[in-house]
mmCIF file of C-alpha atoms in Angstrom:
data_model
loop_
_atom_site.group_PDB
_atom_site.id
_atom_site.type_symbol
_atom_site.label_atom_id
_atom_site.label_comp_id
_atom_site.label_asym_id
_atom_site.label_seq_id
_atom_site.Cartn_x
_atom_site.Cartn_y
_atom_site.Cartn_z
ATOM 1 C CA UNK A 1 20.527 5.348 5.100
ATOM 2 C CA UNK A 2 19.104 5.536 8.514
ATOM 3 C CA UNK A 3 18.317 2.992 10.633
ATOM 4 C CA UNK A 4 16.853 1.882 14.122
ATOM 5 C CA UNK A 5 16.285 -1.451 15.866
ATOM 6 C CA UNK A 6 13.137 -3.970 16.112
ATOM 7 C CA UNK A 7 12.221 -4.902 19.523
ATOM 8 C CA UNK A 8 13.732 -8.500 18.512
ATOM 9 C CA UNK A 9 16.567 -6.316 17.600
ATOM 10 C CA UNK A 10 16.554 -7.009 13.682
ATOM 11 C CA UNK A 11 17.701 -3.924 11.924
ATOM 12 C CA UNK A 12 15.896 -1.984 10.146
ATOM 13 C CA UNK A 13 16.255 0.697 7.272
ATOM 14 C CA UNK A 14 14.121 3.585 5.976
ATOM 15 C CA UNK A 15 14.466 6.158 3.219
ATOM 16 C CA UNK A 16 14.271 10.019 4.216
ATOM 17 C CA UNK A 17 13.017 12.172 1.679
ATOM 18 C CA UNK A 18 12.240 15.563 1.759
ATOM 19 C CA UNK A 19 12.178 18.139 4.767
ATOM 20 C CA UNK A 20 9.141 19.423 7.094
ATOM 21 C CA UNK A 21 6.851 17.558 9.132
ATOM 22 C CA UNK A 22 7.792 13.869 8.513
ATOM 23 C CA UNK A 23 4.915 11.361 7.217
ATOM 24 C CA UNK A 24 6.148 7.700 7.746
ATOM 25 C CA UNK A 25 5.242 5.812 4.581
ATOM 26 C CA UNK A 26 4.948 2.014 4.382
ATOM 27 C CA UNK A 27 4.824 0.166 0.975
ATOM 28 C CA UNK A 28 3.070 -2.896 -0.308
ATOM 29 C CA UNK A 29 4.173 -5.648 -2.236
ATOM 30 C CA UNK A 30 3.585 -7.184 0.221
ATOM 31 C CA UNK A 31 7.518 -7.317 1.055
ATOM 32 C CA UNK A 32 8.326 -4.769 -1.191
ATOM 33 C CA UNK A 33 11.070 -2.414 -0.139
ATOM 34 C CA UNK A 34 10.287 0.908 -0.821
ATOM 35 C CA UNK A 35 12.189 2.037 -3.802
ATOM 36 C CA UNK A 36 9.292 1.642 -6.003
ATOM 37 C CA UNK A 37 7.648 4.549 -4.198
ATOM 38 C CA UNK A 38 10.589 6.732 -5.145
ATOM 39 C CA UNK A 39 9.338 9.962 -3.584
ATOM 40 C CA UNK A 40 5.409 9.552 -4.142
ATOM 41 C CA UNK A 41 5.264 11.818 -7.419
ATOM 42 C CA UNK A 42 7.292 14.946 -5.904
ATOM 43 C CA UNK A 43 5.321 14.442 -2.250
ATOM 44 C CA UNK A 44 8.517 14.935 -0.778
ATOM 45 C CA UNK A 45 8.373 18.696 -1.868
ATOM 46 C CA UNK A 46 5.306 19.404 0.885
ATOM 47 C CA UNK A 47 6.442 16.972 3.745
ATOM 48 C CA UNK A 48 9.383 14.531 4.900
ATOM 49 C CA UNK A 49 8.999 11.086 3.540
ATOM 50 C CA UNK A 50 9.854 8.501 5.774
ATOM 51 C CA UNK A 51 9.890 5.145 3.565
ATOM 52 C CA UNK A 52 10.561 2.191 5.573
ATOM 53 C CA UNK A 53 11.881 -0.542 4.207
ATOM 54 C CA UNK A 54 10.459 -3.864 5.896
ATOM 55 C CA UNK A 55 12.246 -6.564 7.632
ATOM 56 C CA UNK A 56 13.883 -8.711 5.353
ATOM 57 C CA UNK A 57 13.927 -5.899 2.246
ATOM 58 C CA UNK A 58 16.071 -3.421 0.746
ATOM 59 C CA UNK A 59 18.749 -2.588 3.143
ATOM 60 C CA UNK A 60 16.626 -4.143 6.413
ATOM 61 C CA UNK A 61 18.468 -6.708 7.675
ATOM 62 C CA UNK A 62 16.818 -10.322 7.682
ATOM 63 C CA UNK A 63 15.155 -11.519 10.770
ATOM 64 C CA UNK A 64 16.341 -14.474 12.950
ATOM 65 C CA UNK A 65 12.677 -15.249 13.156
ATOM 66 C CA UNK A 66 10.771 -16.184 9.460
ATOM 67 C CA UNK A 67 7.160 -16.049 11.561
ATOM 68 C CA UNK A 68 8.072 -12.129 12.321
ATOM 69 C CA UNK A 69 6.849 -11.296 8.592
ATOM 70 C CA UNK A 70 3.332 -12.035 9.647
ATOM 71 C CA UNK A 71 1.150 -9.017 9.062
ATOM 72 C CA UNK A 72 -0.225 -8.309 12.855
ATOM 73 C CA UNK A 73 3.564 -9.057 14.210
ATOM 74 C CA UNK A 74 5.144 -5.987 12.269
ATOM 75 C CA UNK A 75 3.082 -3.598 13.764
ATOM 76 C CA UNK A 76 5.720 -3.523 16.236
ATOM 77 C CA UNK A 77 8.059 -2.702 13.821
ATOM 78 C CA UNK A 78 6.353 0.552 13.411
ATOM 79 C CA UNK A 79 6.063 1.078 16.637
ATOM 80 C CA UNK A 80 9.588 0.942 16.966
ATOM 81 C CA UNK A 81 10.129 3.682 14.192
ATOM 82 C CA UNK A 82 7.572 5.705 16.293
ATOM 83 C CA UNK A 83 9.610 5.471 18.751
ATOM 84 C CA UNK A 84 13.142 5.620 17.096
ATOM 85 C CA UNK A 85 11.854 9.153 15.936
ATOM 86 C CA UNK A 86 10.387 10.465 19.332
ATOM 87 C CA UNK A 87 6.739 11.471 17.595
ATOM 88 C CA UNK A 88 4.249 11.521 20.262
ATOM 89 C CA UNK A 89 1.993 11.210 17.184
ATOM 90 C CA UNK A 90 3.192 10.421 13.742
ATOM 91 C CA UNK A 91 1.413 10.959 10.269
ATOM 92 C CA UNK A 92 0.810 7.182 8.393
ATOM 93 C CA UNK A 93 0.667 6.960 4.955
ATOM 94 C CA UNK A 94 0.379 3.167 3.834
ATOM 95 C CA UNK A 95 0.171 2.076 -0.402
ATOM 96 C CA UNK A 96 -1.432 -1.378 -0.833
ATOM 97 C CA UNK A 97 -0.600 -4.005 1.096
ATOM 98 C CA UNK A 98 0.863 -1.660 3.093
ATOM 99 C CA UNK A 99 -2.335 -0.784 4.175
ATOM 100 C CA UNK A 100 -3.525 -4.071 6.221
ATOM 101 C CA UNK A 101 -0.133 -3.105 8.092
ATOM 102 C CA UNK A 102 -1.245 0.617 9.021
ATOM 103 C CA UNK A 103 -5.062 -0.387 9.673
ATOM 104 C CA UNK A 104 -3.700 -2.780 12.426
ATOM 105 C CA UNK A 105 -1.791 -0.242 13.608
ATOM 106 C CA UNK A 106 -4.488 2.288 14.028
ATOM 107 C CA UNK A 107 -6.136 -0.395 15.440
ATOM 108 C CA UNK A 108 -3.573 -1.300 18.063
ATOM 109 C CA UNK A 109 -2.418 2.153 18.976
ATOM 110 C CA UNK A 110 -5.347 4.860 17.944
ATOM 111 C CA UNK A 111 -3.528 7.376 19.996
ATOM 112 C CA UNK A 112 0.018 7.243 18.119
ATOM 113 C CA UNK A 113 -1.939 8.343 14.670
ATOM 114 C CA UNK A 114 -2.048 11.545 13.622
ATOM 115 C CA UNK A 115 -3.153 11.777 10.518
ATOM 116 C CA UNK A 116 -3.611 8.268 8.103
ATOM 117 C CA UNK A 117 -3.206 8.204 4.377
ATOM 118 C CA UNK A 118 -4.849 4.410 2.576
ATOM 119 C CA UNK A 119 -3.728 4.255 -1.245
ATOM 120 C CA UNK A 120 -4.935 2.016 -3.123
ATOM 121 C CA UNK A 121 -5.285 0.063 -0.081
ATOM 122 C CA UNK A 122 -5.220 -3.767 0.501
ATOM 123 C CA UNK A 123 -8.330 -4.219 2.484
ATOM 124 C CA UNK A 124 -7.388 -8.294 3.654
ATOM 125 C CA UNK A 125 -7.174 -7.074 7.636
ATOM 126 C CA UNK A 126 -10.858 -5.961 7.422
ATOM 127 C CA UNK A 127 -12.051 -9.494 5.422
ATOM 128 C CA UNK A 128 -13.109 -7.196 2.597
ATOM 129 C CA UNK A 129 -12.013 -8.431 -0.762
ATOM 130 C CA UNK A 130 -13.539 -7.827 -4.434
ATOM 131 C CA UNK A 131 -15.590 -10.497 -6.806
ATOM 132 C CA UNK A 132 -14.088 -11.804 -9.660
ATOM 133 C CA UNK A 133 -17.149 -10.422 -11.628
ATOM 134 C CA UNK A 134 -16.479 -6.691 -9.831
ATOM 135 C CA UNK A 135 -12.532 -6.868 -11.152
ATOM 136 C CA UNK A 136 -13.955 -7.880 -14.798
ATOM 137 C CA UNK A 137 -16.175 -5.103 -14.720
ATOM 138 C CA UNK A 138 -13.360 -2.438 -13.841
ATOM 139 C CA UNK A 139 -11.451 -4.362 -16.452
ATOM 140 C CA UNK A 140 -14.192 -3.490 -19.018
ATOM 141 C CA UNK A 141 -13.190 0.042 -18.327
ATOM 142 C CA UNK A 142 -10.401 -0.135 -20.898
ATOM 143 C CA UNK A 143 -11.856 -1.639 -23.953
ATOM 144 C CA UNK A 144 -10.781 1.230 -25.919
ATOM 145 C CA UNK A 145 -7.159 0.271 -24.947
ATOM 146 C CA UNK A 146 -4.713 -1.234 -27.667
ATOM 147 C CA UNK A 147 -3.460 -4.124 -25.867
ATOM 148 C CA UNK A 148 -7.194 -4.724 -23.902
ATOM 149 C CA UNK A 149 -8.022 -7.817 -25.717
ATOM 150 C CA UNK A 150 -4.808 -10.333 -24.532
ATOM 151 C CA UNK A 151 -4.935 -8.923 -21.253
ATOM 152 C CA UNK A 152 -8.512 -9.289 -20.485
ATOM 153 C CA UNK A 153 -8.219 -12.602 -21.390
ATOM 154 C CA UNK A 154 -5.867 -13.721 -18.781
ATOM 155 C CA UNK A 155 -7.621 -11.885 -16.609
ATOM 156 C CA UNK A 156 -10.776 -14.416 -17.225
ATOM 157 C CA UNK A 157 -8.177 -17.180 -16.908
ATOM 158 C CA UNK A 158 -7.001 -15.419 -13.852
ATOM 159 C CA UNK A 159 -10.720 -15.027 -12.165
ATOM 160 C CA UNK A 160 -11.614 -18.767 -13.485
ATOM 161 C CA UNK A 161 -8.753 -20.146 -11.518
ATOM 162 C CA UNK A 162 -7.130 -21.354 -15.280
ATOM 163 C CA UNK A 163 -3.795 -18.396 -14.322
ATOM 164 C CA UNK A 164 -0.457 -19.574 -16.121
ATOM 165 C CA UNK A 165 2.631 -16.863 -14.983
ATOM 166 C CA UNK A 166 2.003 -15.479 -18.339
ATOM 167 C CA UNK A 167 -1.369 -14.761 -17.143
ATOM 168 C CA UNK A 168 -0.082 -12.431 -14.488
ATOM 169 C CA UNK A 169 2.413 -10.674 -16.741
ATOM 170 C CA UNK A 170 -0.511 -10.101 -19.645
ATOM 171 C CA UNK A 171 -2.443 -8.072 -16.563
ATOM 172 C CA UNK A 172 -0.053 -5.652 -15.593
ATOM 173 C CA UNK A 173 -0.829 -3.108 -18.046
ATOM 174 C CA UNK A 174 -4.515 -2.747 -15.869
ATOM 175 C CA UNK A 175 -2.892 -1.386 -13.060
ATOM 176 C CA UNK A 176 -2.002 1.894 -14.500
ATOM 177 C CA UNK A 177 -3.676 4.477 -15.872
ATOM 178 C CA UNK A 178 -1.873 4.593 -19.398
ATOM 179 C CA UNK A 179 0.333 1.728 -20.022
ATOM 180 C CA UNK A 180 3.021 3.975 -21.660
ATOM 181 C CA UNK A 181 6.743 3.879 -21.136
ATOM 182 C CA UNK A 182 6.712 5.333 -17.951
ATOM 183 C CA UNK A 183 4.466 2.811 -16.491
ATOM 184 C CA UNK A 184 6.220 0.041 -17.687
ATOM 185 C CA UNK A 185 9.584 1.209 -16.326
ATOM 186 C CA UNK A 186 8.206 1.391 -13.177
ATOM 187 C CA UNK A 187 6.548 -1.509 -13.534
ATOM 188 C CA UNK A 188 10.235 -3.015 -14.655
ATOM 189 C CA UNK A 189 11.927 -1.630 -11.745
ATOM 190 C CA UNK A 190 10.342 -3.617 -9.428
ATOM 191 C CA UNK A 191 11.452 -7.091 -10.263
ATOM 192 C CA UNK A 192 13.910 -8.075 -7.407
ATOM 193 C CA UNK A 193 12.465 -6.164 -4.990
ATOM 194 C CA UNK A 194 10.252 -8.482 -3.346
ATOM 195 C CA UNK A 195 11.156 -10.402 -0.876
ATOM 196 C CA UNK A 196 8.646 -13.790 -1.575
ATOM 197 C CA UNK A 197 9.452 -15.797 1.926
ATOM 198 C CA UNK A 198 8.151 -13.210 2.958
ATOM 199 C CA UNK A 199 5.193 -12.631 1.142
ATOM 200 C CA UNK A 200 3.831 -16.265 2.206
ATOM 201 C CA UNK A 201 4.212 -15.141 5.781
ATOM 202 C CA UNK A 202 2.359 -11.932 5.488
ATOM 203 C CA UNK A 203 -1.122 -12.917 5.702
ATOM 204 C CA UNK A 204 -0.579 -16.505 6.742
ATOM 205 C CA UNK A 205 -2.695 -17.998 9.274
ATOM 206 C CA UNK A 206 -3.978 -16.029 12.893
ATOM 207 C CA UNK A 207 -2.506 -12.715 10.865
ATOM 208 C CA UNK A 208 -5.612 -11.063 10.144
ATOM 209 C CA UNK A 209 -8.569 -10.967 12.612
ATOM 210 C CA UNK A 210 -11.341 -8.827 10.629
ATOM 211 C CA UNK A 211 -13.957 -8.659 13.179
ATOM 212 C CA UNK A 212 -11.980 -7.424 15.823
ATOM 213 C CA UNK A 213 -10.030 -4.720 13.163
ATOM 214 C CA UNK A 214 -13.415 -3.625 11.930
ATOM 215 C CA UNK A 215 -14.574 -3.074 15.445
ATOM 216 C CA UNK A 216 -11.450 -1.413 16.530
ATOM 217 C CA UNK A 217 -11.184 1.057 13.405
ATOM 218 C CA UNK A 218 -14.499 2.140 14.420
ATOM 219 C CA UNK A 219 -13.127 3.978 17.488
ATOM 220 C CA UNK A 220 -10.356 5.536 15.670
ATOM 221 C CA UNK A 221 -11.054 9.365 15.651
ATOM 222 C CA UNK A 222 -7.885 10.173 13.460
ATOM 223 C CA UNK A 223 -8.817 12.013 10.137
ATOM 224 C CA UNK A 224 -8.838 9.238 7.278
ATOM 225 C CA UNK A 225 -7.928 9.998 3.489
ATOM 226 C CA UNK A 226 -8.263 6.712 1.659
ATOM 227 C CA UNK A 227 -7.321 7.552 -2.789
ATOM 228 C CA UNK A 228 -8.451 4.526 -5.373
ATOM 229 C CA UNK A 229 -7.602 4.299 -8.429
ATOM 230 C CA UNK A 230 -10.648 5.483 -10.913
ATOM 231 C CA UNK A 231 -9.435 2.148 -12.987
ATOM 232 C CA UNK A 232 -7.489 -0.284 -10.254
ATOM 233 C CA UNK A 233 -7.814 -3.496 -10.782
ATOM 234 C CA UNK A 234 -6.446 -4.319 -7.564
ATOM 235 C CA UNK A 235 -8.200 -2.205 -5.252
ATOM 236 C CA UNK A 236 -11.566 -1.347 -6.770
ATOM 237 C CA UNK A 237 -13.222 1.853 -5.875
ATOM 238 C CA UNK A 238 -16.092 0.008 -4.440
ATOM 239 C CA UNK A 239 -13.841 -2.301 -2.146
ATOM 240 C CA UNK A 240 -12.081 1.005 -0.941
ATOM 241 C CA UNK A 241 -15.557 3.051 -0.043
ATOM 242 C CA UNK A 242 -16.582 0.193 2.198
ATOM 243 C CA UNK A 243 -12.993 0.316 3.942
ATOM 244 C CA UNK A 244 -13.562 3.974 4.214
ATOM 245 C CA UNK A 245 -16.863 3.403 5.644
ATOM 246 C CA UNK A 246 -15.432 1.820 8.327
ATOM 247 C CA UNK A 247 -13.659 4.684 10.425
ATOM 248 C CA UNK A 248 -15.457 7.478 11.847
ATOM 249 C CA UNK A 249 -13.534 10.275 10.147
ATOM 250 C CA UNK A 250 -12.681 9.387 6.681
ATOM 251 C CA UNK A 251 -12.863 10.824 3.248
ATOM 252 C CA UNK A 252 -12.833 9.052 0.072
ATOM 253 C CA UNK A 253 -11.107 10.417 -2.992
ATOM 254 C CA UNK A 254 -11.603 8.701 -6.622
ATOM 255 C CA UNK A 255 -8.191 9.830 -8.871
ATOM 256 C CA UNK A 256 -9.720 9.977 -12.517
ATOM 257 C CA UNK A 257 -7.964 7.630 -14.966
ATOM 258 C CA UNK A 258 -5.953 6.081 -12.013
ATOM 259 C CA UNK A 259 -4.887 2.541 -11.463
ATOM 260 C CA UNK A 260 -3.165 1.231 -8.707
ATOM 261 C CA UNK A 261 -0.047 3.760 -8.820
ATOM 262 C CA UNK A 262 -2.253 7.426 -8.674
ATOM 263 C CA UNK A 263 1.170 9.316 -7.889
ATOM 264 C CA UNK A 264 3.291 7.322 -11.249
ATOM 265 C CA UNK A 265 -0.440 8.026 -13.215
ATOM 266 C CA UNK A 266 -0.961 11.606 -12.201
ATOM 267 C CA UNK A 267 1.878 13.023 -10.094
ATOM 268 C CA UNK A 268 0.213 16.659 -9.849
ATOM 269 C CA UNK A 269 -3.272 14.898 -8.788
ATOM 270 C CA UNK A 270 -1.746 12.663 -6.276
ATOM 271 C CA UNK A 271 0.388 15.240 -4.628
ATOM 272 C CA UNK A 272 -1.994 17.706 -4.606
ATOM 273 C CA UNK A 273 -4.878 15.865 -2.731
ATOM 274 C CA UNK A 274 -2.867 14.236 -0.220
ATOM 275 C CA UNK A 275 -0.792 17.133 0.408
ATOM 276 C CA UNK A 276 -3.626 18.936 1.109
ATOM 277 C CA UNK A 277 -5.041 16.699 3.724
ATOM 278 C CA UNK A 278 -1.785 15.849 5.529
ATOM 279 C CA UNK A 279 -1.725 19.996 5.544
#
């Protein structure tokens, strides 16, 4: 597995899949390595997947420094890649939380992005965020679903602030777009990959400054492909069109029947859309 250094020198591991033009792919979590991504529903087969693997996950080594997992300070950790690989430019494609990482990127270094991919995006780094009434409502969605009655109502204990850890498991058949075996492997194989230290220092405090990011995203002229989930509970449609509505050049794309995993929900659907706008 290859890797490259941090500018604090931590070691750091990504995931090459595929051949062509390489697209650097960061996943969410947040502090998720990036096995879950596997190869983004046969992506790999149009362009060279990248997959980092952030400090302190998968087969990145663990900082010196716990404060480096904050969200704004790891955007020199892509940097670094950029540099590791000698792009002048590179292609970003960014899955969930993942996403507050690449939009303070773009906003930090418009000129390095070539072309930026937001799926399912996290929208925390641009002080966006979805009602509890709004997540209901997308909930509502599935009422024709055989297990929609236990796991709506967690979700109401969830959104009334009443969430037990059962509550969070009872949810997890929302975020795809048929709860079937496949999902739930997937959903399986991502226990243990987290890395929850972390987590907590992701989007702790002085991370995120939205008015700035908002401002800055407006002057980045890099073309914009942001894909939600028709049926996300995570990251709503409506939450991702005002994200999109935010850069100057973007283009929102709705996946019918997706949650927040389009490529495990619809490989051919994913692949197809953002293959076509990566090019």
């Amino acid at each position: 597995m290859p890797a490259f250094s941090a500018r604090d020198r931590t070691e750091l591991a990504y995931r090459v899949c595929g051949e062509g033009r390489p697209v650097v792919c960061l996943p969410g979590g947040p502090m998720q390595d990036s096995e879950y991504l596997g190869e983004l529903g046969g992506l790999s087969a149009r362009r060279q997947l990248l997959m980092l693997d952030p400090r302190g996950t998968g087969r990145s080594a663990t900082p010196a420094d716990p404060t480096s997992y904050r969200c704004d300070r790891l955007v020199d950790d892509v940097e670094a890649l950029r540099e590791h690989l000698g792009l002048d430019r590179m292609d970003l494609l960014a899955h969930s939380a993942g996403a507050n990482l690449a939009l303070l990127y773009a906003a930090r270094h418009p000129q390095r992005v070539g072309k930026l991919v937001l799926v399912t995006p996290s929208t925390f780094a641009v002080g966006i965020s979805a009602t509890g009434e709004s997540r209901l409502e997308t909930a509502r969605l599935r009422h024709d679903e055989p297990w929609f009655d236990p796991a709506y109502a967690a979700l109401q204990a969830i959104v009334a602030g009443d969430a037990t850890d059962s509550s969070w498991t009872a949810i997890q058949p929302f975020f795809y777009g048929r709860w079937d075996a496949a999902a739930q492997d997937h959903q399986a194989a991502q226990e243990g990959h987290q890395n929850d230290e972390a987590a907590a220092a992701f989007g702790a405090e002085g991370a995120y400054n939205p008015a700035a990011t908002s401002a800055q995203l407006a002057t980045v002229t890099a073309p914009v492909l942001l894909i939600a989930g028709e049926v996300d509970l995570n990251s709503i449609p409506g939450v991702v069109a005002e994200l999109a509505d935010l850069f100057p050049n973007a283009e929102l794309v709705v996946q019918p029947g997706a949650g927040h995993f389009p490529w495990v929900d619809d490989a051919d659907e994913f692949v197809a859309t953002t293959a076509t706008f990566l090019g």
